[in-house]
PDB file of C-alpha atoms and ligand atoms in Angstrom:
ATOM      1  CA  UNK A  20      32.205   5.948  -0.120  1.00 46.00           C
ATOM      2  CA  UNK A  21      34.640   7.474  -2.632  1.00 49.00           C
ATOM      3  CA  UNK A  22      38.179   6.414  -1.712  1.00 45.00           C
ATOM      4  CA  UNK A  23      40.540   6.532  -4.671  1.00 49.00           C
ATOM      5  CA  UNK A  24      43.930   7.079  -3.136  1.00 49.00           C
ATOM      6  CA  UNK A  25      43.852   4.855  -0.060  1.00 52.00           C
ATOM      7  CA  UNK A  26      43.874   1.078   0.214  1.00 57.00           C
ATOM      8  CA  UNK A  27      41.321  -1.109   1.925  1.00 56.00           C
ATOM      9  CA  UNK A  28      43.814  -1.764   4.749  1.00 60.00           C
ATOM     10  CA  UNK A  29      43.090   1.720   6.041  1.00 79.00           C
ATOM     11  CA  UNK A  30      40.148   0.664   8.163  1.00 92.00           C
ATOM     12  CA  UNK A  31      40.554   1.076  11.878  1.00 96.00           C
ATOM     13  CA  UNK A  32      38.298  -0.394  14.548  1.00 97.00           C
ATOM     14  CA  UNK A  33      37.585   1.517  17.745  1.00 98.00           C
ATOM     15  CA  UNK A  34      35.958  -0.249  20.689  1.00 98.00           C
ATOM     16  CA  UNK A  35      34.906   1.867  23.642  1.00 98.00           C
ATOM     17  CA  UNK A  36      36.078   0.546  27.014  1.00 98.00           C
ATOM     18  CA  UNK A  37      34.076   3.181  28.928  1.00 98.00           C
ATOM     19  CA  UNK A  38      31.114   5.407  28.144  1.00 98.00           C
ATOM     20  CA  UNK A  39      31.725   8.698  26.382  1.00 98.00           C
ATOM     21  CA  UNK A  40      34.561   7.868  24.002  1.00 98.00           C
ATOM     22  CA  UNK A  41      34.843  10.460  21.260  1.00 98.00           C
ATOM     23  CA  UNK A  42      35.989   9.615  17.762  1.00 98.00           C
ATOM     24  CA  UNK A  43      36.831  12.809  15.946  1.00 98.00           C
ATOM     25  CA  UNK A  44      37.530  13.078  12.226  1.00 98.00           C
ATOM     26  CA  UNK A  45      39.978  15.747  11.067  1.00 97.00           C
ATOM     27  CA  UNK A  46      39.887  17.189   7.589  1.00 97.00           C
ATOM     28  CA  UNK A  47      42.380  16.482   4.849  1.00 95.00           C
ATOM     29  CA  UNK A  48      44.134  19.418   3.181  1.00 96.00           C
ATOM     30  CA  UNK A  49      45.712  22.694   4.232  1.00 97.00           C
ATOM     31  CA  UNK A  50      42.946  23.413   6.728  1.00 96.00           C
ATOM     32  CA  UNK A  51      43.037  20.826   9.514  1.00 96.00           C
ATOM     33  CA  UNK A  52      39.881  20.961  11.597  1.00 98.00           C
ATOM     34  CA  UNK A  53      37.302  18.717  13.219  1.00 98.00           C
ATOM     35  CA  UNK A  54      34.563  17.708  10.790  1.00 98.00           C
ATOM     36  CA  UNK A  55      32.806  14.958  12.709  1.00 98.00           C
ATOM     37  CA  UNK A  56      32.564  13.781  16.274  1.00 98.00           C
ATOM     38  CA  UNK A  57      31.016  10.460  17.205  1.00 98.00           C
ATOM     39  CA  UNK A  58      30.310   9.447  20.779  1.00 98.00           C
ATOM     40  CA  UNK A  59      30.626   5.781  21.710  1.00 98.00           C
ATOM     41  CA  UNK A  60      29.362   4.174  24.902  1.00 98.00           C
ATOM     42  CA  UNK A  61      30.984   1.170  26.582  1.00 98.00           C
ATOM     43  CA  UNK A  62      31.150  -1.835  24.261  1.00 98.00           C
ATOM     44  CA  UNK A  63      30.201   0.108  21.150  1.00 98.00           C
ATOM     45  CA  UNK A  64      32.364  -0.321  18.101  1.00 98.00           C
ATOM     46  CA  UNK A  65      33.079   2.038  15.251  1.00 98.00           C
ATOM     47  CA  UNK A  66      34.783   0.928  12.057  1.00 98.00           C
ATOM     48  CA  UNK A  67      36.281   3.874  10.175  1.00 97.00           C
ATOM     49  CA  UNK A  68      38.435   4.648   7.183  1.00 95.00           C
ATOM     50  CA  UNK A  69      40.788   7.383   6.183  1.00 94.00           C
ATOM     51  CA  UNK A  70      39.097   9.005   3.208  1.00 92.00           C
ATOM     52  CA  UNK A  71      39.267  11.871   0.775  1.00 92.00           C
ATOM     53  CA  UNK A  72      37.791  14.001   3.595  1.00 94.00           C
ATOM     54  CA  UNK A  73      39.483  12.467   6.625  1.00 94.00           C
ATOM     55  CA  UNK A  74      43.257  12.472   7.082  1.00 94.00           C
ATOM     56  CA  UNK A  75      43.461  12.006  10.839  1.00 95.00           C
ATOM     57  CA  UNK A  76      41.325  10.557  13.589  1.00 97.00           C
ATOM     58  CA  UNK A  77      41.518  11.671  17.184  1.00 98.00           C
ATOM     59  CA  UNK A  78      40.207   9.418  19.938  1.00 98.00           C
ATOM     60  CA  UNK A  79      39.379  10.744  23.370  1.00 98.00           C
ATOM     61  CA  UNK A  80      38.602   8.480  26.310  1.00 98.00           C
ATOM     62  CA  UNK A  81      39.293   4.835  27.075  1.00 98.00           C
ATOM     63  CA  UNK A  82      39.196   2.753  23.940  1.00 98.00           C
ATOM     64  CA  UNK A  83      40.891  -0.099  22.160  1.00 98.00           C
ATOM     65  CA  UNK A  84      42.026   0.759  18.663  1.00 98.00           C
ATOM     66  CA  UNK A  85      42.798  -1.955  16.144  1.00 96.00           C
ATOM     67  CA  UNK A  86      44.753  -0.914  13.067  1.00 93.00           C
ATOM     68  CA  UNK A  87      46.656  -2.708  10.321  1.00 90.00           C
ATOM     69  CA  UNK A  88      49.807  -1.646  12.216  1.00 89.00           C
ATOM     70  CA  UNK A  89      48.774  -3.106  15.544  1.00 94.00           C
ATOM     71  CA  UNK A  90      46.615  -2.441  18.559  1.00 97.00           C
ATOM     72  CA  UNK A  91      46.753   0.425  20.963  1.00 97.00           C
ATOM     73  CA  UNK A  92      44.724   1.675  23.892  1.00 98.00           C
ATOM     74  CA  UNK A  93      43.759   5.267  24.365  1.00 98.00           C
ATOM     75  CA  UNK A  94      43.392   6.442  27.946  1.00 97.00           C
ATOM     76  CA  UNK A  95      41.383   9.217  29.511  1.00 93.00           C
ATOM     77  CA  UNK A  96      43.225  11.802  31.574  1.00 87.00           C
ATOM     78  CA  UNK A  97      43.417  10.711  35.213  1.00 78.00           C
TER      79      UNK A  97
HETATM   80  N1  LIG B   3      32.155  11.617   5.848  1.00 64.61           N
HETATM   81  C1  LIG B   3      33.369  11.190   6.484  1.00 64.61           C
HETATM   82  C2  LIG B   3      34.397  10.823   5.393  1.00 64.61           C
HETATM   83  O1  LIG B   3      34.012  10.242   4.377  1.00 64.61           O
HETATM   84  C3  LIG B   3      33.061  10.020   7.380  1.00 64.61           C
HETATM   85  C4  LIG B   3      34.258   9.453   8.080  1.00 64.61           C
HETATM   86  C5  LIG B   3      35.138   8.576   7.527  1.00 64.61           C
HETATM   87  C6  LIG B   3      34.703   9.688   9.427  1.00 64.61           C
HETATM   88  N2  LIG B   3      36.110   8.260   8.431  1.00 64.61           N
HETATM   89  C7  LIG B   3      35.880   8.916   9.598  1.00 64.61           C
HETATM   90  C8  LIG B   3      34.247  10.453  10.516  1.00 64.61           C
HETATM   91  C9  LIG B   3      36.592   8.915  10.810  1.00 64.61           C
HETATM   92  C10 LIG B   3      34.951  10.429  11.702  1.00 64.61           C
HETATM   93  C11 LIG B   3      36.110   9.674  11.854  1.00 64.61           C
HETATM   94  O2  LIG B   3      35.572  11.119   5.549  1.00 64.61           O
END
């Protein structure tokens, strides 16, 4: 994967706590839109980077997110 401007610390790990977690990649540049949506079921893990194409990642549903800055949990709407 081409990744000139970002360091290797930019990986994040997403672990689904429940079924149906969505990991959504948003485009880099003046036009910010969804470009990819990945569905994770309970226990599944996705390891992702910020890239030339991806400037933001939105996570929907219950998941644990591990980043170089710390860990956080996303929660589904109750
Ligand atoms: N083709 C995408 C890219 O290189 C793949 C990708 C990287 C992605 N990080 C992501 C998709 C985070 C969803 C979420 O940018």
